[in-house]
Amino acid sequence: MRCCLTASQAARSAFGALCALPAPHHVLRSAALLAPVVLHGLRTRHSGPLAAVQLELVTLAEDHAVITWFTGVPGTDDGLGQMIPALTEGEVVYGTHPARLNRVAGEDRPAAHHRVELTGLEPGRTYYYQARSRGVAAAPTPLHLAGGNAVGTSPHGLDTPAGPYAFTTPQPPPGRHLLSIALCNDLHLGETTAGLVAGLPLLRGVSQTPGRAPYPEIMSRAVVAEARRRGADLLLAAGDISAGGAPRDLATARRILDGFGVHGRDYFVVRGNHDRAGPGGDPFHRAFGSGTGEPTYFAREVGGLRIIGLDTYEKTGTGGDAGGMGAEQLAWLRARLREAREQPTLVFGHHPLTVRQSLFPVSAGQRLARAQARALLAAYAAARGVFLHHAGHTHRNKRTVLNEAPHVTFQEVSAVKDYPGGFSLLRLHTAGYALNHYTPRDAAARAWVERSRRVAGGLWAHHALGHSVTDRNSVAAHDLSGITRPSPRDPLPGRLTAA
């Protein structure tokens, strides 16, 4: 997260970090309360008092929704300001009227990090729901600092302690389904502490529980597995693949991503500022380049869909400054867009063009250099086929549409490595597309996601989840009829083309 927050931001959040430090008497009280749990094993179903919190509507599609929450032991503190997990049952009761929650969906085993998927929903229908564990209703993640709503598409129920809350399912993307693409970024392989801000000791980060696997590896593997499970045909990883460009970390990332498929055919990767070249060379290019000296930006065609990968840190620098593209890359991009203005085109790169509605102060280091952002925006405005620009770097879910190019969705996707984790699934149809955010169902990944919620002194949810459900789940109309689904019997060629 060093790329995301500056020292000035740290000063604003330092007090919150200090407040998150547990007092000694709280630690002793937690130990006393937890002694029975430890003696009987941490996987024992919790039978004492519990609290249900952090309710979130993570995914909302036309026919399904994914709802998550956490149950803990009241009065305990895990040392990060969070309750000790309490394993217990979880269910969601729901229906089409707030007084008739006559349908039930549950989990198949006790959990502390609950995840329930509602299926068989009708498009364009309003549903009311309540998530609960042993009769205790789950309370929403509060997003009051961001003025957001974590649990629904309307404020229904937000003024009550237990809901029910409400959401309206969208209509499906128009036309016939063509293919699905997983969009992810900020894996940070090699990182050991999430949330360190400019190296300031007062704003402590969050580390993995001792004895468990490194969290970037857990999360990256879980995202690859979930993307496959959700039917992704392709995967695009938009930079910060490593924490600092170390060859061993990039090699680990390559092995994990190879679990999705073949690089250059099934998945594509671009550089982030953390993957920058150093005095010893360019390990990123060695790990993910073509091996023939081609640039680290490229254009690729998949059944009529043009995918353009940008290297938004094609420069020397500290990694904390603004993203930048070389003059040759910028000219190349303009030429590619001019030669086929109407071709359906998806662009992905690490730095967003603009950062709006951020909880934290926005610095130049959080986006592409202004002059280049304006140049890209002008190029998109003249190319009606461009429909999506996928970026990472800000570690949040945020959908932006700009007046200068209203046919383009600028989608920031939260980091793979920590809360809220996951990826966005882009489902392309002949006349439009849907974007839906998914978090992994893997138990170790879910435990880390909840632990890493305490990043930035507990303020991270206000920034990273997305102010609204539509920041992470949306539908748009766009003519994509020029795309044809590649035949599984005719695999895509494996070589990238840089020109």
CSV table of C-alpha atoms in Angstrom, one decimal:
chain,number,residue,atom,x,y,z
A,1,MET,CA,0.0,0.0,0.0
A,2,ARG,CA,3.0,2.3,-0.1
A,3,CYS,CA,1.9,3.5,-3.5
A,4,CYS,CA,-1.5,4.5,-2.2
A,5,LEU,CA,-1.1,6.7,0.8
A,6,THR,CA,1.4,9.5,1.4
A,7,ALA,CA,3.0,10.9,4.6
A,8,SER,CA,0.3,13.6,4.7
A,9,GLN,CA,-2.4,11.0,4.5
A,10,ALA,CA,-0.6,9.1,7.3
A,11,ALA,CA,-0.8,12.1,9.5
A,12,ARG,CA,-4.6,12.2,9.1
A,13,SER,CA,-4.9,8.5,10.0
A,14,ALA,CA,-2.3,8.2,12.7
A,15,PHE,CA,-4.7,9.0,15.5
A,16,GLY,CA,-7.1,6.2,14.2
A,17,ALA,CA,-4.2,3.8,14.2
A,18,LEU,CA,-3.3,4.6,17.8
A,19,CYS,CA,-6.9,4.2,18.9
A,20,ALA,CA,-6.8,0.7,17.4
A,21,LEU,CA,-4.1,-0.4,19.9
A,22,PRO,CA,-5.7,-2.5,22.6
A,23,ALA,CA,-5.2,-1.6,26.2
A,24,PRO,CA,-3.5,-4.2,28.4
A,25,HIS,CA,-6.6,-4.8,30.4
A,26,HIS,CA,-8.5,-5.6,27.2
A,27,VAL,CA,-5.9,-8.1,26.2
A,28,LEU,CA,-6.1,-9.9,29.6
A,29,ARG,CA,-9.9,-9.9,29.4
A,30,SER,CA,-9.8,-11.4,25.9
A,31,ALA,CA,-7.5,-14.1,27.2
A,32,ALA,CA,-9.9,-15.0,30.0
A,33,LEU,CA,-12.9,-15.2,27.7
A,34,LEU,CA,-11.0,-17.2,25.1
A,35,ALA,CA,-9.5,-19.8,27.4
A,36,PRO,CA,-12.4,-22.3,26.9
A,37,VAL,CA,-12.2,-21.9,23.1
A,38,VAL,CA,-8.4,-22.6,23.1
A,39,LEU,CA,-8.8,-25.6,25.4
A,40,HIS,CA,-11.5,-27.2,23.2
A,41,GLY,CA,-9.8,-26.3,19.9
A,42,LEU,CA,-10.3,-23.3,17.7
A,43,ARG,CA,-12.6,-25.3,15.2
A,44,THR,CA,-15.2,-26.0,17.9
A,45,ARG,CA,-18.6,-24.6,17.3
A,46,HIS,CA,-19.1,-21.5,19.5
A,47,SER,CA,-22.0,-21.9,21.9
A,48,GLY,CA,-21.7,-18.7,24.0
A,49,PRO,CA,-22.7,-15.1,23.3
A,50,LEU,CA,-21.8,-13.9,19.9
A,51,ALA,CA,-21.9,-10.7,17.8
A,52,ALA,CA,-22.6,-10.7,14.0
A,53,VAL,CA,-21.0,-7.7,12.2
A,54,GLN,CA,-19.4,-6.5,8.9
A,55,LEU,CA,-22.5,-7.4,6.8
A,56,GLU,CA,-21.7,-6.7,3.1
A,57,LEU,CA,-23.5,-7.3,-0.2
A,58,VAL,CA,-20.4,-8.1,-2.2
A,59,THR,CA,-21.9,-9.4,-5.4
A,60,LEU,CA,-25.2,-8.4,-7.1
A,61,ALA,CA,-26.1,-9.8,-10.5
A,62,GLU,CA,-29.3,-10.3,-12.3
A,63,ASP,CA,-29.9,-13.8,-10.9
A,64,HIS,CA,-27.7,-14.2,-7.8
A,65,ALA,CA,-26.2,-12.2,-4.9
A,66,VAL,CA,-23.3,-13.0,-2.5
A,67,ILE,CA,-23.6,-11.8,1.1
A,68,THR,CA,-20.8,-12.0,3.7
A,69,TRP,CA,-20.5,-11.2,7.4
A,70,PHE,CA,-18.4,-12.0,10.5
A,71,THR,CA,-19.2,-13.5,13.9
A,72,GLY,CA,-17.0,-12.9,16.9
A,73,VAL,CA,-16.9,-13.3,20.7
A,74,PRO,CA,-18.2,-10.1,22.3
A,75,GLY,CA,-15.7,-8.3,24.5
A,76,THR,CA,-12.6,-9.9,23.0
A,77,ASP,CA,-9.8,-8.3,21.0
A,78,ASP,CA,-7.4,-10.1,18.7
A,79,GLY,CA,-4.8,-7.4,19.1
A,80,LEU,CA,-6.0,-5.5,16.0
A,81,GLY,CA,-9.2,-4.2,17.3
A,82,GLN,CA,-11.3,-7.1,16.0
A,83,MET,CA,-13.2,-9.7,18.0
A,84,ILE,CA,-11.9,-13.2,18.2
A,85,PRO,CA,-13.7,-15.3,15.6
A,86,ALA,CA,-16.7,-17.4,16.7
A,87,LEU,CA,-17.5,-20.4,14.6
A,88,THR,CA,-21.3,-20.8,14.3
A,89,GLU,CA,-24.1,-21.3,11.8
A,90,GLY,CA,-25.1,-18.7,9.3
A,91,GLU,CA,-28.2,-18.1,7.1
A,92,VAL,CA,-29.9,-15.5,5.1
A,93,VAL,CA,-33.7,-15.2,5.1
A,94,TYR,CA,-35.1,-13.2,2.2
A,95,GLY,CA,-38.2,-12.4,0.2
A,96,THR,CA,-39.9,-9.9,-2.0
A,97,HIS,CA,-41.7,-8.1,0.9
A,98,PRO,CA,-40.0,-6.9,4.1
A,99,ALA,CA,-42.6,-8.6,6.2
A,100,ARG,CA,-42.4,-11.9,4.4
A,101,LEU,CA,-38.8,-13.2,4.4
A,102,ASN,CA,-40.0,-16.7,3.4
A,103,ARG,CA,-36.9,-18.0,1.6
A,104,VAL,CA,-33.7,-19.3,3.4
A,105,ALA,CA,-30.2,-19.9,2.1
A,106,GLY,CA,-27.5,-21.2,4.5
A,107,GLU,CA,-24.0,-22.5,4.8
A,108,ASP,CA,-23.0,-26.2,4.8
A,109,ARG,CA,-20.8,-25.9,7.9
A,110,PRO,CA,-20.1,-23.6,10.9
A,111,ALA,CA,-17.9,-20.6,10.1
A,112,ALA,CA,-16.8,-17.3,11.5
A,113,HIS,CA,-16.3,-15.7,8.1
A,114,HIS,CA,-19.7,-16.3,6.6
A,115,ARG,CA,-20.5,-16.3,2.9
A,116,VAL,CA,-24.0,-17.1,1.6
A,117,GLU,CA,-25.0,-17.0,-2.1
A,118,LEU,CA,-28.6,-16.4,-3.0
A,119,THR,CA,-29.5,-18.0,-6.4
A,120,GLY,CA,-32.5,-18.2,-8.6
A,121,LEU,CA,-33.2,-14.4,-8.3
A,122,GLU,CA,-35.4,-12.6,-10.8
A,123,PRO,CA,-33.9,-9.7,-12.8
A,124,GLY,CA,-35.3,-6.3,-11.9
A,125,ARG,CA,-36.9,-7.5,-8.7
A,126,THR,CA,-36.5,-5.9,-5.2
A,127,TYR,CA,-35.6,-8.3,-2.5
A,128,TYR,CA,-35.4,-7.8,1.3
A,129,TYR,CA,-33.1,-9.8,3.5
A,130,GLN,CA,-31.6,-10.4,6.9
A,131,ALA,CA,-28.4,-12.3,7.6
A,132,ARG,CA,-28.2,-14.0,10.9
A,133,SER,CA,-26.2,-16.5,13.0
A,134,ARG,CA,-28.0,-18.4,15.8
A,135,GLY,CA,-30.8,-15.8,15.6
A,136,VAL,CA,-28.4,-12.8,15.9
A,137,ALA,CA,-28.9,-10.4,13.0
A,138,ALA,CA,-25.8,-9.2,11.3
A,139,ALA,CA,-25.1,-5.5,11.4
A,140,PRO,CA,-23.8,-3.7,8.3
A,141,THR,CA,-20.2,-2.5,7.7
A,142,PRO,CA,-20.6,1.2,8.5
A,143,LEU,CA,-19.5,3.4,5.6
A,144,HIS,CA,-20.6,6.7,7.2
A,145,LEU,CA,-17.3,8.4,6.5
A,146,ALA,CA,-17.7,7.7,2.8
A,147,GLY,CA,-21.4,8.3,2.8
A,148,GLY,CA,-21.8,4.8,1.4
A,149,ASN,CA,-24.1,1.8,1.7
A,150,ALA,CA,-22.5,-1.6,2.1
A,151,VAL,CA,-25.6,-3.8,2.2
A,152,GLY,CA,-28.1,-2.7,-0.5
A,153,THR,CA,-29.1,-0.5,-3.4
A,154,SER,CA,-31.5,1.5,-1.2
A,155,PRO,CA,-31.4,2.9,2.3
A,156,HIS,CA,-34.2,0.6,3.5
A,157,GLY,CA,-33.4,-0.8,6.9
A,158,LEU,CA,-30.3,1.3,7.5
A,159,ASP,CA,-32.0,3.1,10.4
A,160,THR,CA,-32.6,-0.1,12.3
A,161,PRO,CA,-30.1,-2.4,14.1
A,162,ALA,CA,-31.2,-5.6,12.3
A,163,GLY,CA,-32.7,-4.6,8.9
A,164,PRO,CA,-34.1,-6.1,6.8
A,165,TYR,CA,-32.1,-4.5,4.0
A,166,ALA,CA,-33.0,-4.2,0.4
A,167,PHE,CA,-31.5,-4.6,-3.1
A,168,THR,CA,-32.9,-4.6,-6.6
A,169,THR,CA,-31.4,-7.0,-9.1
A,170,PRO,CA,-30.3,-5.5,-12.4
A,171,GLN,CA,-31.4,-6.6,-15.8
A,172,PRO,CA,-28.9,-8.9,-17.5
A,173,PRO,CA,-26.6,-7.4,-20.1
A,174,PRO,CA,-28.5,-7.3,-23.4
A,175,GLY,CA,-27.8,-9.9,-26.0
A,176,ARG,CA,-26.1,-13.3,-26.1
A,177,HIS,CA,-23.2,-14.1,-23.8
A,178,LEU,CA,-19.9,-14.2,-25.5
A,179,LEU,CA,-17.1,-14.7,-23.0
A,180,SER,CA,-16.1,-13.7,-19.4
A,181,ILE,CA,-12.9,-12.1,-18.3
A,182,ALA,CA,-11.5,-11.9,-14.7
A,183,LEU,CA,-10.0,-8.5,-13.9
A,184,CYS,CA,-7.5,-8.3,-11.1
A,185,ASN,CA,-4.5,-6.3,-9.8
A,186,ASP,CA,-2.2,-5.7,-6.9
A,187,LEU,CA,-1.1,-9.2,-6.0
A,188,HIS,CA,2.0,-7.9,-4.2
A,189,LEU,CA,3.8,-11.2,-4.0
A,190,GLY,CA,6.6,-11.0,-1.4
A,191,GLU,CA,4.8,-8.5,0.8
A,192,THR,CA,4.7,-9.3,4.5
A,193,THR,CA,2.8,-6.5,6.1
A,194,ALA,CA,-0.3,-4.9,4.6
A,195,GLY,CA,-1.0,-1.2,5.2
A,196,LEU,CA,2.4,0.2,5.9
A,197,VAL,CA,2.2,3.9,5.1
A,198,ALA,CA,5.4,5.7,4.0
A,199,GLY,CA,7.3,3.6,6.6
A,200,LEU,CA,5.7,5.5,9.5
A,201,PRO,CA,5.8,3.3,12.6
A,202,LEU,CA,2.8,5.0,14.2
A,203,LEU,CA,0.5,3.7,11.5
A,204,ARG,CA,1.1,0.1,12.0
A,205,GLY,CA,0.3,-2.5,9.3
A,206,VAL,CA,-1.3,-5.9,9.6
A,207,SER,CA,0.7,-9.1,9.2
A,208,GLN,CA,-0.3,-12.6,8.7
A,209,THR,CA,-1.1,-14.9,11.7
A,210,PRO,CA,2.1,-16.7,12.7
A,211,GLY,CA,2.4,-20.1,11.1
A,212,ARG,CA,0.2,-19.5,8.2
A,213,ALA,CA,1.2,-19.2,4.5
A,214,PRO,CA,2.1,-15.7,3.2
A,215,TYR,CA,-1.1,-13.8,2.5
A,216,PRO,CA,-0.3,-12.7,-1.0
A,217,GLU,CA,0.1,-16.3,-2.1
A,218,ILE,CA,-3.1,-17.4,-0.3
A,219,MET,CA,-5.1,-14.6,-1.9
A,220,SER,CA,-3.6,-15.0,-5.4
A,221,ARG,CA,-4.2,-18.7,-5.5
A,222,ALA,CA,-7.7,-18.3,-4.2
A,223,VAL,CA,-8.5,-15.6,-6.8
A,224,VAL,CA,-7.2,-17.8,-9.6
A,225,ALA,CA,-9.4,-20.7,-8.4
A,226,GLU,CA,-12.5,-18.5,-7.9
A,227,ALA,CA,-12.1,-17.0,-11.4
A,228,ARG,CA,-12.0,-20.4,-13.0
A,229,ARG,CA,-15.0,-21.5,-10.9
A,230,ARG,CA,-16.9,-18.5,-12.1
A,231,GLY,CA,-16.3,-19.4,-15.7
A,232,ALA,CA,-13.7,-16.8,-16.6
A,233,ASP,CA,-12.2,-17.5,-20.1
A,234,LEU,CA,-9.4,-15.0,-19.7
A,235,LEU,CA,-7.6,-13.2,-16.9
A,236,LEU,CA,-6.1,-9.8,-17.0
A,237,ALA,CA,-3.7,-8.8,-14.1
A,238,ALA,CA,-3.2,-5.0,-14.1
A,239,GLY,CA,0.1,-4.5,-12.3
A,240,ASP,CA,1.9,-4.6,-8.9
A,241,ILE,CA,2.3,-8.3,-9.4
A,242,SER,CA,5.1,-8.2,-6.9
A,243,ALA,CA,5.8,-6.1,-3.8
A,244,GLY,CA,9.2,-4.8,-5.0
A,245,GLY,CA,10.2,-6.4,-8.3
A,246,ALA,CA,12.2,-9.2,-6.8
A,247,PRO,CA,12.9,-12.0,-9.3
A,248,ARG,CA,11.8,-14.8,-6.8
A,249,ASP,CA,8.5,-13.0,-6.1
A,250,LEU,CA,7.7,-12.5,-9.8
A,251,ALA,CA,8.6,-16.2,-10.4
A,252,THR,CA,6.1,-17.2,-7.7
A,253,ALA,CA,3.5,-15.0,-9.3
A,254,ARG,CA,4.1,-16.6,-12.6
A,255,ARG,CA,3.7,-20.1,-11.1
A,256,ILE,CA,0.4,-19.1,-9.4
A,257,LEU,CA,-1.0,-17.4,-12.5
A,258,ASP,CA,0.0,-20.4,-14.7
A,259,GLY,CA,-2.6,-22.2,-12.6
A,260,PHE,CA,-5.2,-20.3,-14.6
A,261,GLY,CA,-3.7,-21.2,-18.0
A,262,VAL,CA,-1.1,-20.2,-20.5
A,263,HIS,CA,0.5,-16.8,-20.3
A,264,GLY,CA,-0.1,-14.8,-23.5
A,265,ARG,CA,-3.1,-17.0,-24.4
A,266,ASP,CA,-5.3,-17.4,-21.4
A,267,TYR,CA,-4.0,-14.6,-19.2
A,268,PHE,CA,-2.1,-11.3,-19.7
A,269,VAL,CA,-0.1,-9.2,-17.3
A,270,VAL,CA,1.1,-5.6,-17.3
A,271,ARG,CA,3.6,-3.8,-15.1
A,272,GLY,CA,2.8,-1.7,-12.0
A,273,ASN,CA,5.1,0.7,-10.2
A,274,HIS,CA,6.0,-2.0,-7.7
A,275,ASP,CA,7.3,-4.1,-10.6
A,276,ARG,CA,9.6,-1.3,-11.9
A,277,ALA,CA,13.0,-2.2,-13.3
A,278,GLY,CA,16.1,-1.6,-11.0
A,279,PRO,CA,19.9,-1.3,-11.4
A,280,GLY,CA,20.1,-5.1,-11.8
A,281,GLY,CA,17.8,-5.2,-14.8
A,282,ASP,CA,14.1,-5.8,-15.4
A,283,PRO,CA,12.9,-9.0,-13.6
A,284,PHE,CA,9.3,-8.2,-14.6
A,285,HIS,CA,10.2,-8.4,-18.3
A,286,ARG,CA,12.1,-11.6,-17.7
A,287,ALA,CA,9.1,-13.2,-15.9
A,288,PHE,CA,6.3,-12.0,-18.2
A,289,GLY,CA,7.9,-10.6,-21.4
A,290,SER,CA,8.0,-12.4,-24.7
A,291,GLY,CA,11.7,-13.1,-24.4
A,292,THR,CA,12.3,-11.4,-27.8
A,293,GLY,CA,12.9,-7.9,-26.6
A,294,GLU,CA,9.4,-6.7,-27.4
A,295,PRO,CA,7.9,-3.9,-25.3
A,296,THR,CA,6.0,-4.5,-22.1
A,297,TYR,CA,2.8,-3.1,-23.7
A,298,PHE,CA,0.8,-4.9,-26.3
A,299,ALA,CA,-2.3,-5.4,-28.3
A,300,ARG,CA,-4.0,-8.7,-28.6
A,301,GLU,CA,-7.1,-9.9,-30.4
A,302,VAL,CA,-9.4,-12.6,-29.0
A,303,GLY,CA,-12.3,-13.4,-31.3
A,304,GLY,CA,-12.7,-9.8,-32.5
A,305,LEU,CA,-12.1,-8.3,-29.0
A,306,ARG,CA,-9.1,-6.1,-28.9
A,307,ILE,CA,-7.2,-6.2,-25.6
A,308,ILE,CA,-4.6,-3.4,-25.1
A,309,GLY,CA,-2.2,-3.8,-22.2
A,310,LEU,CA,-0.4,-0.6,-21.0
A,311,ASP,CA,2.8,-0.3,-19.1
A,312,THR,CA,2.0,2.8,-17.0
A,313,TYR,CA,5.3,2.8,-15.2
A,314,GLU,CA,7.6,2.7,-18.3
A,315,LYS,CA,10.0,5.1,-16.6
A,316,THR,CA,12.6,5.4,-13.9
A,317,GLY,CA,11.4,6.6,-10.5
A,318,THR,CA,10.7,5.8,-6.9
A,319,GLY,CA,7.4,4.1,-7.6
A,320,GLY,CA,5.7,6.7,-5.4
A,321,ASP,CA,5.4,9.3,-8.2
A,322,ALA,CA,2.8,9.6,-10.9
A,323,GLY,CA,2.5,6.8,-13.5
A,324,GLY,CA,4.1,7.5,-16.9
A,325,MET,CA,4.2,6.1,-20.4
A,326,GLY,CA,7.0,6.6,-22.8
A,327,ALA,CA,6.4,8.8,-25.9
A,328,GLU,CA,6.8,5.7,-28.2
A,329,GLN,CA,4.1,3.8,-26.2
A,330,LEU,CA,1.7,6.7,-26.3
A,331,ALA,CA,2.1,7.2,-30.1
A,332,TRP,CA,1.7,3.4,-30.5
A,333,LEU,CA,-1.6,3.5,-28.6
A,334,ARG,CA,-3.0,6.4,-30.5
A,335,ALA,CA,-2.1,4.6,-33.8
A,336,ARG,CA,-3.8,1.4,-32.7
A,337,LEU,CA,-7.0,3.2,-31.8
A,338,ARG,CA,-7.1,5.2,-35.0
A,339,GLU,CA,-6.7,2.2,-37.3
A,340,ALA,CA,-9.8,0.5,-35.9
A,341,ARG,CA,-11.9,3.1,-34.1
A,342,GLU,CA,-15.1,1.0,-33.9
A,343,GLN,CA,-13.5,-2.3,-32.9
A,344,PRO,CA,-14.6,-3.5,-29.4
A,345,THR,CA,-11.6,-2.6,-27.2
A,346,LEU,CA,-10.7,-3.2,-23.6
A,347,VAL,CA,-7.7,-1.3,-22.2
A,348,PHE,CA,-6.0,-2.3,-18.9
A,349,GLY,CA,-3.0,-0.7,-17.1
A,350,HIS,CA,-2.0,-0.2,-13.5
A,351,HIS,CA,-2.6,3.5,-12.9
A,352,PRO,CA,-6.1,5.1,-13.2
A,353,LEU,CA,-6.5,8.2,-15.4
A,354,THR,CA,-8.3,10.0,-12.6
A,355,VAL,CA,-9.1,9.3,-8.9
A,356,ARG,CA,-12.4,10.7,-7.6
A,357,GLN,CA,-14.3,10.5,-4.4
A,358,SER,CA,-11.4,9.1,-2.4
A,359,LEU,CA,-11.7,9.1,1.4
A,360,PHE,CA,-8.0,9.9,1.6
A,361,PRO,CA,-6.2,12.9,0.1
A,362,VAL,CA,-5.3,12.3,-3.5
A,363,SER,CA,-1.7,12.8,-4.6
A,364,ALA,CA,-0.1,12.8,-8.0
A,365,GLY,CA,1.3,9.3,-7.2
A,366,GLN,CA,-2.1,7.8,-7.3
A,367,ARG,CA,-2.8,8.3,-11.0
A,368,LEU,CA,-1.3,8.6,-14.4
A,369,ALA,CA,0.5,11.9,-15.1
A,370,ARG,CA,-2.1,14.5,-16.0
A,371,ALA,CA,-0.9,15.3,-19.5
A,372,GLN,CA,-0.9,11.6,-20.5
A,373,ALA,CA,-4.3,11.0,-18.9
A,374,ARG,CA,-5.8,13.8,-21.0
A,375,ALA,CA,-4.1,12.4,-24.1
A,376,LEU,CA,-5.6,8.9,-23.4
A,377,LEU,CA,-9.0,10.4,-22.7
A,378,ALA,CA,-9.0,12.3,-26.0
A,379,ALA,CA,-8.0,9.1,-27.8
A,380,TYR,CA,-10.8,7.2,-26.2
A,381,ALA,CA,-13.3,9.9,-27.1
A,382,ALA,CA,-12.4,9.4,-30.8
A,383,ALA,CA,-12.6,5.6,-30.6
A,384,ARG,CA,-16.2,4.5,-30.0
A,385,GLY,CA,-15.1,0.9,-29.8
A,386,VAL,CA,-13.3,1.4,-26.4
A,387,PHE,CA,-15.8,0.4,-23.7
A,388,LEU,CA,-13.7,-0.3,-20.6
A,389,HIS,CA,-10.4,0.9,-19.0
A,390,HIS,CA,-9.4,-1.4,-16.1
A,391,ALA,CA,-7.0,-0.1,-13.5
A,392,GLY,CA,-5.7,-1.0,-10.1
A,393,HIS,CA,-3.2,1.0,-7.9
A,394,THR,CA,-5.8,2.6,-5.6
A,395,HIS,CA,-6.7,-0.7,-4.0
A,396,ARG,CA,-10.5,0.1,-4.1
A,397,ASN,CA,-13.6,-0.6,-6.1
A,398,LYS,CA,-14.7,2.5,-8.0
A,399,ARG,CA,-16.7,3.0,-11.2
A,400,THR,CA,-16.3,6.3,-13.0
A,401,VAL,CA,-17.8,7.6,-16.2
A,402,LEU,CA,-16.4,10.8,-17.7
A,403,ASN,CA,-18.3,13.3,-19.8
A,404,GLU,CA,-15.4,13.5,-22.3
A,405,ALA,CA,-15.8,9.8,-23.2
A,406,PRO,CA,-19.2,8.6,-21.8
A,407,HIS,CA,-19.0,5.3,-23.7
A,408,VAL,CA,-16.1,4.2,-21.6
A,409,THR,CA,-16.3,2.7,-18.0
A,410,PHE,CA,-13.2,3.5,-16.0
A,411,GLN,CA,-13.2,0.7,-13.4
A,412,GLU,CA,-10.8,0.7,-10.5
A,413,VAL,CA,-10.6,-2.8,-8.9
A,414,SER,CA,-9.6,-3.5,-5.3
A,415,ALA,CA,-6.4,-5.3,-4.6
A,416,VAL,CA,-6.1,-9.1,-4.7
A,417,LYS,CA,-3.8,-9.1,-1.6
A,418,ASP,CA,-6.1,-7.9,1.1
A,419,TYR,CA,-9.5,-6.6,2.1
A,420,PRO,CA,-11.9,-6.8,0.4
A,421,GLY,CA,-9.8,-9.0,-1.9
A,422,GLY,CA,-11.0,-10.7,-5.0
A,423,PHE,CA,-11.5,-9.7,-8.6
A,424,SER,CA,-14.1,-8.3,-11.0
A,425,LEU,CA,-15.7,-10.6,-13.5
A,426,LEU,CA,-16.5,-8.9,-16.9
A,427,ARG,CA,-19.3,-10.8,-18.8
A,428,LEU,CA,-19.4,-9.7,-22.4
A,429,HIS,CA,-22.7,-10.0,-24.3
A,430,THR,CA,-23.5,-9.0,-27.9
A,431,ALA,CA,-25.1,-5.7,-26.8
A,432,GLY,CA,-23.5,-4.9,-23.5
A,433,TYR,CA,-21.6,-6.2,-20.5
A,434,ALA,CA,-21.8,-6.7,-16.7
A,435,LEU,CA,-19.1,-6.2,-14.1
A,436,ASN,CA,-19.4,-8.1,-10.8
A,437,HIS,CA,-17.0,-8.2,-7.9
A,438,TYR,CA,-16.3,-11.6,-6.3
A,439,THR,CA,-14.3,-12.5,-3.2
A,440,PRO,CA,-12.8,-16.0,-2.8
A,441,ARG,CA,-14.7,-18.7,-0.9
A,442,ASP,CA,-11.4,-20.3,0.3
A,443,ALA,CA,-11.4,-20.4,4.1
A,444,ALA,CA,-7.8,-19.2,4.6
A,445,ALA,CA,-8.4,-16.3,2.2
A,446,ARG,CA,-11.6,-15.3,3.9
A,447,ALA,CA,-9.8,-15.3,7.3
A,448,TRP,CA,-7.1,-13.0,6.0
A,449,VAL,CA,-9.6,-10.7,4.3
A,450,GLU,CA,-11.2,-10.1,7.7
A,451,ARG,CA,-7.9,-9.7,9.5
A,452,SER,CA,-6.7,-7.2,6.9
A,453,ARG,CA,-9.8,-5.1,7.3
A,454,ARG,CA,-7.9,-3.2,10.1
A,455,VAL,CA,-5.5,-1.6,7.6
A,456,ALA,CA,-5.2,2.2,8.0
A,457,GLY,CA,-6.3,2.3,11.6
A,458,GLY,CA,-9.7,0.6,10.7
A,459,LEU,CA,-10.6,3.1,8.0
A,460,TRP,CA,-9.9,0.8,5.1
A,461,ALA,CA,-13.4,-0.4,4.5
A,462,HIS,CA,-14.6,3.1,3.9
A,463,HIS,CA,-12.0,3.4,1.1
A,464,ALA,CA,-11.7,-0.1,-0.4
A,465,LEU,CA,-15.1,-1.8,-0.6
A,466,GLY,CA,-16.7,0.8,-2.8
A,467,HIS,CA,-19.1,3.5,-1.7
A,468,SER,CA,-22.0,1.8,-3.3
A,469,VAL,CA,-23.0,-1.6,-4.6
A,470,THR,CA,-22.7,-0.2,-8.2
A,471,ASP,CA,-19.1,0.7,-7.6
A,472,ARG,CA,-18.4,-3.0,-7.7
A,473,ASN,CA,-21.5,-4.4,-9.7
A,474,SER,CA,-22.7,-2.6,-12.8
A,475,VAL,CA,-24.3,-3.2,-16.2
A,476,ALA,CA,-23.8,-1.2,-19.4
A,477,ALA,CA,-25.0,-1.2,-22.9
A,478,HIS,CA,-22.4,-1.3,-25.7
A,479,ASP,CA,-22.3,-2.8,-29.2
A,480,LEU,CA,-20.0,-5.9,-28.9
A,481,SER,CA,-21.6,-7.8,-31.7
A,482,GLY,CA,-18.2,-7.9,-33.5
A,483,ILE,CA,-16.9,-10.3,-30.9
A,484,THR,CA,-17.2,-14.1,-31.5
A,485,ARG,CA,-16.5,-16.6,-28.8
A,486,PRO,CA,-13.3,-18.5,-29.6
A,487,SER,CA,-13.8,-22.2,-30.1
A,488,PRO,CA,-12.3,-24.5,-27.4
A,489,ARG,CA,-11.1,-26.7,-30.3
A,490,ASP,CA,-9.2,-23.7,-31.8
A,491,PRO,CA,-7.0,-22.5,-28.9
A,492,LEU,CA,-5.7,-18.9,-29.1
A,493,PRO,CA,-2.2,-18.5,-30.4
A,494,GLY,CA,0.3,-18.1,-27.6
A,495,ARG,CA,2.4,-15.2,-28.8
A,496,LEU,CA,1.8,-11.6,-27.8
A,497,THR,CA,2.0,-8.9,-30.5
A,498,ALA,CA,3.5,-5.6,-29.5
A,499,ALA,CA,2.6,-3.8,-32.7
